[in-house]
mmCIF file of C-alpha atoms in Angstrom:
data_model
loop_
_atom_site.group_PDB
_atom_site.id
_atom_site.type_symbol
_atom_site.label_atom_id
_atom_site.label_comp_id
_atom_site.label_asym_id
_atom_site.label_seq_id
_atom_site.Cartn_x
_atom_site.Cartn_y
_atom_site.Cartn_z
ATOM 1 C CA MET B 1 25.033 -9.750 9.277
ATOM 2 C CA ASP B 2 28.138 -12.177 10.255
ATOM 3 C CA ASN B 3 27.937 -11.134 13.959
ATOM 4 C CA LYS B 4 24.281 -11.612 14.383
ATOM 5 C CA LYS B 5 22.619 -14.469 16.045
ATOM 6 C CA GLU B 6 22.163 -17.455 14.299
ATOM 7 C CA PHE B 7 18.412 -17.458 12.774
ATOM 8 C CA LYS B 8 15.755 -19.828 13.969
ATOM 9 C CA PRO B 9 12.539 -18.036 13.688
ATOM 10 C CA ALA B 10 10.703 -19.947 16.791
ATOM 11 C CA HIS B 11 13.573 -18.986 18.928
ATOM 12 C CA LEU B 12 13.752 -15.618 18.408
ATOM 13 C CA LYS B 13 12.825 -12.307 20.452
ATOM 14 C CA VAL B 14 11.445 -10.327 17.529
ATOM 15 C CA ALA B 15 9.988 -6.891 17.199
ATOM 16 C CA VAL B 16 7.767 -5.569 14.250
ATOM 17 C CA VAL B 17 7.633 -1.861 14.029
ATOM 18 C CA TYR B 18 5.120 0.005 11.800
ATOM 19 C CA ASP B 19 4.458 3.672 11.042
ATOM 20 C CA TRP B 20 0.868 4.008 12.598
ATOM 21 C CA VAL B 21 -1.558 1.369 13.384
ATOM 22 C CA ASP B 22 -4.755 3.133 12.334
ATOM 23 C CA LYS B 23 -6.043 1.417 9.258
ATOM 24 C CA TRP B 24 -6.461 -1.432 6.948
ATOM 25 C CA GLY B 25 -5.095 -1.912 3.689
ATOM 26 C CA GLY B 26 -1.950 -3.942 1.532
ATOM 27 C CA ALA B 27 0.646 -3.196 4.159
ATOM 28 C CA GLU B 28 -1.554 -4.433 7.159
ATOM 29 C CA ARG B 29 -1.883 -7.756 5.347
ATOM 30 C CA VAL B 30 2.204 -7.733 5.240
ATOM 31 C CA LEU B 31 1.945 -7.496 9.094
ATOM 32 C CA LEU B 32 -0.547 -10.154 9.919
ATOM 33 C CA THR B 33 1.600 -12.366 7.628
ATOM 34 C CA LEU B 34 4.856 -11.497 9.563
ATOM 35 C CA PHE B 35 2.810 -12.318 12.724
ATOM 36 C CA GLU B 36 2.159 -15.879 11.155
ATOM 37 C CA ILE B 37 5.700 -16.120 10.965
ATOM 38 C CA PHE B 38 6.590 -14.724 14.284
ATOM 39 C CA PRO B 39 3.365 -15.149 16.390
ATOM 40 C CA THR B 40 5.059 -13.976 19.623
ATOM 41 C CA ALA B 41 6.453 -10.735 18.255
ATOM 42 C CA VAL B 42 5.647 -7.673 19.550
ATOM 43 C CA LEU B 43 4.293 -4.681 17.329
ATOM 44 C CA PHE B 44 5.799 -1.088 18.034
ATOM 45 C CA THR B 45 4.191 1.741 16.740
ATOM 46 C CA SER B 46 3.793 5.524 17.173
ATOM 47 C CA TYR B 47 0.309 5.120 18.190
ATOM 48 C CA TYR B 48 -2.848 2.840 17.906
ATOM 49 C CA ASP B 49 -6.524 3.494 16.973
ATOM 50 C CA SER B 50 -8.135 0.282 18.174
ATOM 51 C CA GLU B 51 -11.550 1.283 16.810
ATOM 52 C CA LYS B 52 -9.858 1.785 13.183
ATOM 53 C CA ALA B 53 -7.740 -1.340 13.514
ATOM 54 C CA HIS B 54 -9.689 -4.112 14.313
ATOM 55 C CA TRP B 55 -7.359 -6.227 12.446
ATOM 56 C CA ALA B 56 -4.749 -5.841 15.161
ATOM 57 C CA LYS B 57 -6.569 -6.254 18.616
ATOM 58 C CA ASN B 58 -5.128 -9.905 19.418
ATOM 59 C CA LEU B 59 -1.645 -8.329 19.137
ATOM 60 C CA LYS B 60 0.657 -7.442 21.890
ATOM 61 C CA ILE B 61 1.006 -3.470 20.986
ATOM 62 C CA ILE B 62 3.523 -0.664 22.533
ATOM 63 C CA PRO B 63 2.726 2.697 21.266
ATOM 64 C CA SER B 64 4.933 5.393 21.558
ATOM 65 C CA PHE B 65 4.341 8.520 23.698
ATOM 66 C CA MET B 66 2.110 10.055 20.760
ATOM 67 C CA GLN B 67 -0.561 7.599 22.098
ATOM 68 C CA LYS B 68 -0.979 10.380 24.563
ATOM 69 C CA LEU B 69 -1.350 13.257 22.356
ATOM 70 C CA PRO B 70 -4.534 14.881 21.628
ATOM 71 C CA ASN B 71 -6.653 13.365 18.851
ATOM 72 C CA PHE B 72 -6.286 16.274 16.780
ATOM 73 C CA ILE B 73 -2.650 16.153 16.756
ATOM 74 C CA ARG B 74 -2.044 12.556 16.278
ATOM 75 C CA GLN B 75 -4.441 11.844 13.466
ATOM 76 C CA ASN B 76 -3.339 15.028 11.624
ATOM 77 C CA ARG B 77 -0.296 13.641 9.262
ATOM 78 C CA ILE B 78 0.837 17.415 9.168
ATOM 79 C CA LEU B 79 0.688 18.330 12.667
ATOM 80 C CA SER B 80 2.393 14.978 14.107
ATOM 81 C CA ILE B 81 5.239 15.422 11.940
ATOM 82 C CA PRO B 82 7.885 16.885 14.319
ATOM 83 C CA PHE B 83 6.913 13.995 16.853
ATOM 84 C CA TYR B 84 7.874 10.865 14.759
ATOM 85 C CA PRO B 85 11.263 10.801 14.775
ATOM 86 C CA PHE B 86 11.438 11.098 18.703
ATOM 87 C CA ALA B 87 8.869 8.789 18.672
ATOM 88 C CA PHE B 88 10.623 5.895 16.767
ATOM 89 C CA GLU B 89 14.143 6.701 18.549
ATOM 90 C CA SER B 90 12.689 6.239 22.040
ATOM 91 C CA PHE B 91 12.119 2.746 22.070
ATOM 92 C CA ASP B 92 13.928 0.319 23.627
ATOM 93 C CA PHE B 93 15.042 -2.981 21.945
ATOM 94 C CA GLN B 94 17.303 -4.141 24.381
ATOM 95 C CA GLY B 95 17.239 -8.198 24.517
ATOM 96 C CA TYR B 96 15.492 -8.462 21.044
ATOM 97 C CA ASP B 97 17.446 -10.781 18.395
ATOM 98 C CA LEU B 98 15.427 -9.232 15.163
ATOM 99 C CA VAL B 99 13.663 -5.897 14.386
ATOM 100 C CA VAL B 100 11.621 -6.192 11.293
ATOM 101 C CA SER B 101 10.323 -2.375 10.396
ATOM 102 C CA VAL B 102 7.633 -1.947 7.865
ATOM 103 C CA THR B 103 7.314 1.202 6.673
ATOM 104 C CA SER B 104 6.536 4.068 4.317
ATOM 105 C CA SER B 105 7.734 6.749 6.661
ATOM 106 C CA PHE B 106 9.510 6.730 10.250
ATOM 107 C CA ALA B 107 9.701 3.275 11.558
ATOM 108 C CA LYS B 108 12.831 2.419 9.844
ATOM 109 C CA SER B 109 14.678 5.088 12.209
ATOM 110 C CA VAL B 110 14.544 2.982 15.322
ATOM 111 C CA ILE B 111 17.684 2.445 16.673
ATOM 112 C CA THR B 112 18.527 -1.073 17.472
ATOM 113 C CA ARG B 113 21.958 -2.400 19.389
ATOM 114 C CA PRO B 114 24.664 -4.284 17.436
ATOM 115 C CA GLU B 115 23.760 -7.713 18.303
ATOM 116 C CA THR B 116 19.689 -7.070 16.676
ATOM 117 C CA THR B 117 19.468 -7.355 13.222
ATOM 118 C CA HIS B 118 17.023 -5.053 11.625
ATOM 119 C CA ILE B 119 15.481 -5.912 8.468
ATOM 120 C CA CYS B 120 13.683 -2.750 6.654
ATOM 121 C CA TYR B 121 10.627 -4.178 4.334
ATOM 122 C CA LEU B 122 10.203 -1.176 2.863
ATOM 123 C CA LEU B 123 6.942 -0.003 1.229
ATOM 124 C CA THR B 124 8.315 3.288 -0.199
ATOM 125 C CA PRO B 125 11.020 5.619 0.875
ATOM 126 C CA THR B 126 9.032 8.207 2.946
ATOM 127 C CA ARG B 127 6.447 9.473 0.746
ATOM 128 C CA PHE B 128 5.956 12.621 1.884
ATOM 129 C CA LEU B 129 9.380 13.941 1.682
ATOM 130 C CA TRP B 130 10.404 12.160 -1.757
ATOM 131 C CA GLN B 131 7.333 11.304 -3.526
ATOM 132 C CA GLU B 132 4.054 13.137 -2.197
ATOM 133 C CA LYS B 133 2.372 15.499 -4.198
ATOM 134 C CA GLN B 134 1.546 18.976 -3.009
ATOM 135 C CA ARG B 135 -1.207 19.746 -5.275
ATOM 136 C CA GLY B 136 -3.525 22.193 -3.463
ATOM 137 C CA GLN B 137 -1.478 23.186 -0.609
ATOM 138 C CA PRO B 138 -1.365 26.801 -0.331
ATOM 139 C CA SER B 139 1.791 28.448 -1.036
ATOM 140 C CA ILE B 140 2.366 30.222 1.884
ATOM 141 C CA LEU B 141 2.171 26.317 3.500
ATOM 142 C CA LYS B 142 4.823 25.227 1.240
ATOM 143 C CA LEU B 143 7.113 28.458 1.810
ATOM 144 C CA LEU B 144 6.815 27.787 5.707
ATOM 145 C CA THR B 145 7.680 24.055 5.384
ATOM 146 C CA ARG B 146 10.506 24.104 2.871
ATOM 147 C CA SER B 147 13.304 24.134 5.656
ATOM 148 C CA TYR B 148 11.824 21.594 7.556
ATOM 149 C CA ILE B 149 11.357 19.664 4.858
ATOM 150 C CA ASN B 150 14.874 19.807 3.841
ATOM 151 C CA TYR B 151 16.059 19.215 7.222
ATOM 152 C CA LEU B 152 13.526 15.992 7.743
ATOM 153 C CA LYS B 153 15.428 14.560 4.210
ATOM 154 C CA THR B 154 18.710 14.892 5.905
ATOM 155 C CA TRP B 155 17.543 13.241 8.761
ATOM 156 C CA ASP B 156 15.949 10.599 6.748
ATOM 157 C CA ARG B 157 19.223 9.903 4.976
ATOM 158 C CA ILE B 158 20.830 9.523 8.085
ATOM 159 C CA ALA B 159 18.313 7.400 9.499
ATOM 160 C CA SER B 160 18.358 5.128 6.293
ATOM 161 C CA ASN B 161 21.456 4.124 7.352
ATOM 162 C CA ARG B 162 20.010 2.088 10.426
ATOM 163 C CA PRO B 163 18.771 -1.047 9.132
ATOM 164 C CA ASP B 164 20.950 -3.825 8.415
ATOM 165 C CA LYS B 165 19.338 -5.081 5.308
ATOM 166 C CA TYR B 166 16.730 -3.858 2.971
ATOM 167 C CA LEU B 167 13.910 -5.653 1.259
ATOM 168 C CA ALA B 168 11.776 -3.506 -1.018
ATOM 169 C CA ILE B 169 8.193 -4.549 -2.257
ATOM 170 C CA SER B 170 8.830 -3.840 -5.685
ATOM 171 C CA LYS B 171 11.056 -3.082 -8.581
ATOM 172 C CA THR B 172 9.648 0.353 -8.452
ATOM 173 C CA VAL B 173 10.564 0.746 -4.603
ATOM 174 C CA GLN B 174 13.876 -0.965 -5.269
ATOM 175 C CA LYS B 175 15.072 1.837 -7.667
ATOM 176 C CA ARG B 176 13.804 4.397 -5.320
ATOM 177 C CA VAL B 177 15.915 2.968 -2.619
ATOM 178 C CA GLU B 178 18.920 3.367 -4.743
ATOM 179 C CA SER B 179 17.987 6.805 -5.897
ATOM 180 C CA TYR B 180 17.168 8.302 -2.534
ATOM 181 C CA TYR B 181 19.386 6.445 -0.029
ATOM 182 C CA LYS B 182 22.016 5.052 -2.123
ATOM 183 C CA LYS B 183 21.248 1.571 -0.638
ATOM 184 C CA ASP B 184 21.172 -1.812 -2.226
ATOM 185 C CA SER B 185 18.013 -3.686 -1.493
ATOM 186 C CA ASP B 186 16.423 -7.293 -2.737
ATOM 187 C CA VAL B 187 12.771 -7.415 -4.013
ATOM 188 C CA VAL B 188 10.118 -9.366 -2.043
ATOM 189 C CA TYR B 189 6.858 -9.082 -3.245
ATOM 190 C CA PRO B 190 3.836 -8.640 -0.981
ATOM 191 C CA PRO B 191 1.834 -11.803 0.199
ATOM 192 C CA PHE B 192 -1.236 -12.309 -1.877
ATOM 193 C CA ASP B 193 -3.578 -14.803 0.162
ATOM 194 C CA ILE B 194 -4.762 -16.839 -2.152
ATOM 195 C CA ASP B 195 -6.794 -19.523 0.072
ATOM 196 C CA TYR B 196 -8.438 -16.534 1.421
ATOM 197 C CA TRP B 197 -9.642 -14.592 -1.778
ATOM 198 C CA ASP B 198 -10.387 -18.224 -3.066
ATOM 199 C CA LYS B 199 -13.023 -18.703 -0.251
ATOM 200 C CA ILE B 200 -14.378 -14.988 -0.873
ATOM 201 C CA LYS B 201 -14.843 -16.065 -4.494
ATOM 202 C CA LYS B 202 -16.853 -19.597 -4.011
ATOM 203 C CA ASN B 203 -18.913 -17.890 -1.490
ATOM 204 C CA THR B 204 -19.538 -14.665 -3.063
ATOM 205 C CA LYS B 205 -23.202 -13.983 -2.850
ATOM 206 C CA HIS B 206 -23.539 -10.524 -2.335
ATOM 207 C CA LYS B 207 -25.531 -8.319 -4.714
ATOM 208 C CA VAL B 208 -24.303 -5.076 -6.993
ATOM 209 C CA PRO B 209 -25.691 -3.005 -9.337
ATOM 210 C CA SER B 210 -27.130 -4.796 -12.541
ATOM 211 C CA THR B 211 -25.574 -1.816 -14.829
ATOM 212 C CA LYS B 212 -22.137 -2.292 -15.669
ATOM 213 C CA CYS B 213 -19.665 -0.057 -14.076
ATOM 214 C CA TYR B 214 -16.070 0.716 -14.151
ATOM 215 C CA LEU B 215 -13.913 0.507 -10.648
ATOM 216 C CA VAL B 216 -11.757 2.370 -8.401
ATOM 217 C CA VAL B 217 -10.549 0.651 -5.341
ATOM 218 C CA SER B 218 -8.121 3.390 -3.514
ATOM 219 C CA ARG B 219 -8.041 5.480 -0.639
ATOM 220 C CA LEU B 220 -8.689 8.645 -1.233
ATOM 221 C CA GLU B 221 -5.567 10.915 -1.215
ATOM 222 C CA PRO B 222 -4.018 13.252 -3.401
ATOM 223 C CA TYR B 223 -1.364 10.982 -4.626
ATOM 224 C CA LYS B 224 -3.699 8.436 -5.903
ATOM 225 C CA ASN B 225 -5.006 10.435 -8.638
ATOM 226 C CA VAL B 226 -8.627 9.535 -8.401
ATOM 227 C CA ASP B 227 -9.289 12.946 -9.662
ATOM 228 C CA VAL B 228 -7.890 12.051 -13.146
ATOM 229 C CA VAL B 229 -10.219 9.010 -13.262
ATOM 230 C CA ILE B 230 -13.228 11.229 -12.171
ATOM 231 C CA ARG B 231 -12.391 14.116 -14.737
ATOM 232 C CA ALA B 232 -12.224 11.449 -17.280
ATOM 233 C CA PHE B 233 -15.874 10.174 -16.371
ATOM 234 C CA ASN B 234 -17.325 13.539 -16.426
ATOM 235 C CA GLU B 235 -16.706 13.788 -20.149
ATOM 236 C CA MET B 236 -18.145 10.123 -20.760
ATOM 237 C CA PRO B 237 -21.351 10.608 -18.960
ATOM 238 C CA ASP B 238 -22.624 7.205 -20.634
ATOM 239 C CA ASN B 239 -20.036 5.344 -18.496
ATOM 240 C CA ASN B 240 -20.455 4.437 -14.989
ATOM 241 C CA LEU B 241 -17.765 4.658 -12.036
ATOM 242 C CA ILE B 242 -17.883 3.079 -8.707
ATOM 243 C CA VAL B 243 -15.419 4.527 -6.221
ATOM 244 C CA ILE B 244 -14.677 2.371 -3.381
ATOM 245 C CA GLY B 245 -12.465 4.040 -0.459
ATOM 246 C CA SER B 246 -12.439 6.777 2.026
ATOM 247 C CA GLY B 247 -9.701 9.386 2.785
ATOM 248 C CA SER B 248 -8.878 12.904 3.135
ATOM 249 C CA GLN B 249 -10.039 13.784 -0.403
ATOM 250 C CA GLU B 250 -13.622 12.244 -0.113
ATOM 251 C CA ARG B 251 -15.588 15.479 -0.281
ATOM 252 C CA ALA B 252 -13.640 17.120 -2.912
ATOM 253 C CA LEU B 253 -13.795 14.049 -4.820
ATOM 254 C CA LYS B 254 -17.900 13.770 -4.676
ATOM 255 C CA ASN B 255 -17.860 17.935 -5.339
ATOM 256 C CA LEU B 256 -15.861 17.219 -8.499
ATOM 257 C CA SER B 257 -18.089 14.184 -9.625
ATOM 258 C CA GLY B 258 -21.167 14.103 -12.201
ATOM 259 C CA GLY B 259 -24.278 11.970 -11.928
ATOM 260 C CA ASN B 260 -22.420 8.787 -13.355
ATOM 261 C CA VAL B 261 -20.001 8.515 -10.327
ATOM 262 C CA LYS B 262 -20.875 6.609 -7.211
ATOM 263 C CA PHE B 263 -18.824 6.524 -3.913
ATOM 264 C CA ILE B 264 -18.853 3.907 -1.580
ATOM 265 C CA LYS B 265 -16.761 2.708 1.358
ATOM 266 C CA ASP B 266 -16.599 0.552 4.738
ATOM 267 C CA ILE B 267 -17.366 -2.850 2.735
ATOM 268 C CA THR B 268 -16.411 -6.195 3.225
ATOM 269 C CA ASP B 269 -13.980 -8.497 1.348
ATOM 270 C CA ALA B 270 -16.907 -10.534 0.156
ATOM 271 C CA GLU B 271 -18.682 -7.239 -0.974
ATOM 272 C CA LEU B 272 -15.400 -6.172 -2.545
ATOM 273 C CA GLY B 273 -15.039 -9.188 -4.539
ATOM 274 C CA SER B 274 -18.711 -8.883 -6.000
ATOM 275 C CA TYR B 275 -17.746 -5.673 -7.362
ATOM 276 C CA TYR B 276 -14.526 -7.053 -8.899
ATOM 277 C CA SER B 277 -16.489 -9.888 -10.297
ATOM 278 C CA SER B 278 -19.153 -7.579 -11.993
ATOM 279 C CA ALA B 279 -16.900 -4.719 -12.802
ATOM 280 C CA LEU B 280 -16.004 -3.904 -16.529
ATOM 281 C CA ALA B 281 -12.573 -3.021 -15.166
ATOM 282 C CA LEU B 282 -10.574 -1.774 -12.340
ATOM 283 C CA ILE B 283 -8.977 1.633 -13.196
ATOM 284 C CA MET B 284 -5.633 2.484 -11.303
ATOM 285 C CA MET B 285 -3.984 6.079 -12.729
ATOM 286 C CA GLN B 286 -1.570 6.567 -9.794
ATOM 287 C CA GLU B 287 2.096 5.591 -9.825
ATOM 288 C CA GLU B 288 1.855 2.229 -7.329
ATOM 289 C CA ASP B 289 4.196 0.999 -5.083
ATOM 290 C CA PHE B 290 2.895 -2.586 -5.778
ATOM 291 C CA GLY B 291 -0.413 -2.608 -6.537
ATOM 292 C CA TYR B 292 -2.002 -5.175 -4.395
ATOM 293 C CA THR B 293 -5.731 -4.136 -5.668
ATOM 294 C CA SER B 294 -4.705 -5.202 -9.477
ATOM 295 C CA LEU B 295 -3.892 -8.695 -8.132
ATOM 296 C CA GLU B 296 -7.114 -9.017 -6.123
ATOM 297 C CA ALA B 297 -9.269 -7.619 -9.414
ATOM 298 C CA GLN B 298 -7.359 -10.020 -11.613
ATOM 299 C CA PHE B 299 -8.129 -12.834 -9.297
ATOM 300 C CA PHE B 300 -11.749 -12.360 -9.692
ATOM 301 C CA GLY B 301 -11.566 -12.081 -13.548
ATOM 302 C CA CYS B 302 -11.775 -8.300 -13.800
ATOM 303 C CA PRO B 303 -9.234 -6.873 -16.296
ATOM 304 C CA VAL B 304 -6.965 -3.615 -14.991
ATOM 305 C CA ILE B 305 -6.576 -0.266 -16.560
ATOM 306 C CA ALA B 306 -3.243 0.959 -14.994
ATOM 307 C CA TYR B 307 -0.687 3.812 -15.422
ATOM 308 C CA ARG B 308 2.411 1.869 -16.727
ATOM 309 C CA ARG B 309 4.633 3.586 -14.292
ATOM 310 C CA GLY B 310 5.315 2.015 -10.770
ATOM 311 C CA GLY B 311 4.267 -1.509 -9.510
ATOM 312 C CA ALA B 312 1.322 -2.030 -11.829
ATOM 313 C CA SER B 313 3.803 -2.588 -14.669
ATOM 314 C CA GLU B 314 4.979 -6.035 -12.267
ATOM 315 C CA THR B 315 1.486 -7.128 -11.419
ATOM 316 C CA VAL B 316 -0.651 -6.661 -14.595
ATOM 317 C CA ILE B 317 0.222 -8.170 -17.842
ATOM 318 C CA ASP B 318 -0.338 -5.833 -20.800
ATOM 319 C CA GLY B 319 -3.141 -7.291 -23.163
ATOM 320 C CA GLN B 320 -3.593 -10.386 -21.286
ATOM 321 C CA SER B 321 -4.979 -9.459 -17.770
ATOM 322 C CA GLY B 322 -5.360 -5.669 -18.590
ATOM 323 C CA ILE B 323 -4.113 -2.294 -20.188
ATOM 324 C CA LEU B 324 -1.006 -0.267 -19.284
ATOM 325 C CA ILE B 325 -1.117 3.282 -20.451
ATOM 326 C CA ASP B 326 1.751 5.767 -20.565
ATOM 327 C CA GLN B 327 0.373 8.790 -19.037
ATOM 328 C CA SER B 328 -2.094 9.557 -16.221
ATOM 329 C CA ASN B 329 -4.485 12.207 -17.432
ATOM 330 C CA PRO B 330 -7.989 12.332 -18.432
ATOM 331 C CA ALA B 331 -7.428 12.250 -21.943
ATOM 332 C CA ALA B 332 -5.424 9.162 -21.905
ATOM 333 C CA LEU B 333 -7.666 7.495 -20.155
ATOM 334 C CA LYS B 334 -10.490 8.418 -22.352
ATOM 335 C CA ASN B 335 -8.416 7.018 -25.421
ATOM 336 C CA SER B 336 -7.570 3.652 -23.380
ATOM 337 C CA ILE B 337 -11.458 3.155 -22.348
ATOM 338 C CA ASP B 338 -12.188 3.457 -26.018
ATOM 339 C CA LYS B 339 -9.648 0.768 -26.741
ATOM 340 C CA PHE B 340 -10.819 -1.187 -24.068
ATOM 341 C CA GLU B 341 -14.174 -1.264 -25.068
ATOM 342 C CA ASP B 342 -13.254 -2.570 -28.526
ATOM 343 C CA VAL B 343 -11.628 -5.796 -26.926
ATOM 344 C CA GLN B 344 -13.401 -6.187 -23.374
ATOM 345 C CA TYR B 345 -14.920 -9.367 -23.953
ATOM 346 C CA THR B 346 -11.817 -11.037 -25.255
ATOM 347 C CA LEU B 347 -9.707 -9.241 -22.394
ATOM 348 C CA LYS B 348 -12.432 -10.484 -20.008
ATOM 349 C CA ASN B 349 -11.910 -14.022 -20.823
ATOM 350 C CA SER B 350 -8.310 -13.698 -20.826
ATOM 351 C CA THR B 351 -8.399 -12.153 -17.372
ATOM 352 C CA LEU B 352 -10.559 -15.081 -15.943
ATOM 353 C CA LEU B 353 -7.826 -17.637 -17.366
ATOM 354 C CA GLU B 354 -4.628 -15.683 -16.470
ATOM 355 C CA GLY B 355 -5.714 -13.675 -13.388
ATOM 356 C CA PRO B 356 -5.627 -16.512 -10.932
ATOM 357 C CA LYS B 357 -2.265 -17.806 -12.611
ATOM 358 C CA ASN B 358 -0.642 -14.462 -11.964
ATOM 359 C CA ALA B 359 -1.790 -13.912 -8.476
ATOM 360 C CA GLU B 360 -0.087 -17.246 -7.649
ATOM 361 C CA LYS B 361 3.389 -15.645 -8.336
ATOM 362 C CA PHE B 362 2.867 -13.388 -5.427
ATOM 363 C CA SER B 363 1.389 -16.293 -2.893
ATOM 364 C CA LYS B 364 1.578 -15.758 0.993
ATOM 365 C CA ALA B 365 4.022 -19.228 0.804
ATOM 366 C CA ARG B 366 6.204 -17.701 -1.515
ATOM 367 C CA PHE B 367 6.661 -14.430 0.495
ATOM 368 C CA ILE B 368 7.404 -16.168 3.568
ATOM 369 C CA LYS B 369 9.789 -18.251 2.136
ATOM 370 C CA GLN B 370 11.552 -15.482 0.659
ATOM 371 C CA PHE B 371 11.496 -13.548 3.611
ATOM 372 C CA LEU B 372 13.120 -16.491 5.526
ATOM 373 C CA SER B 373 15.771 -16.766 3.074
ATOM 374 C CA PHE B 374 17.287 -13.241 3.913
ATOM 375 C CA MET B 375 17.597 -14.123 7.871
ATOM 376 C CA LEU B 376 20.069 -17.295 7.186
#
């Protein structure tokens, strides 16, 4: 970045680029923190759904031509795939000093001018190309899309050369950047807003079921492995499970579930905090890119039972704030729950003590300091 303009955040013209603005989750918390750093920044995205993304209502947003596509195309991740490369390559960043792309998909592919610095905060390399499970896809669909997926992989590798600098959200993602893109990156963990969650914790009054339950907090998508948890609990009818979240697999997961599984969605953070406080443990059977929900749970004193691979190994202290397991299947989870029940009181007390301390390692202040250090 030797030829780039010297960085002074308050005087920069900044663009933030995100794949799509149509939900709320961990990545969106990162975006809001970036807008605290760069309050006059403009958000560029493929499309914006104001009804589903209330968090963005006060931001200046520039959507691509995809905003004008019919909803049934725009909101379908498969049907809309051919449009994304053109959408992000169509943006003009003339006059911008800094472009920050936050992406697990196409946003890193924006084209910037030589005098503009492009920092990519990578949530993971394009998920559906390199990681996404195709469980449940008809074989004919796999056959029809194979050549196009291969084309997109080639394009994605080319697009990966466009950022000047990669920041990965975890060591797990850092390894993927090296493996898929052959790029170096630095790890900057996502911001955990301790002050915000501390206020939630102190003012939590929401009533939750008196029956002790295990908890899943997740988008209901195939790669999240919620079905693994449900299959395990189908074999443990005396244990109760609450699944908080929504997604494309909601109906299928409900059909799979027994009477000891309850689904909840559209809750406030205050309500979520109450569930964390009362749950026996949070369960995560997916290979997480980072594992933001595990930090939330620990902050409220809720132990975490998580698949060892992925970001959870960086956020959960095995034996102190949770249990890490080596396999993601129903049998392994059942065995881990049996072990957990033998030590649950000790682990609960340990998590109440260590959870908030662990969360401080991922504070918003640390994120801002680290992020700015890469602009000097």
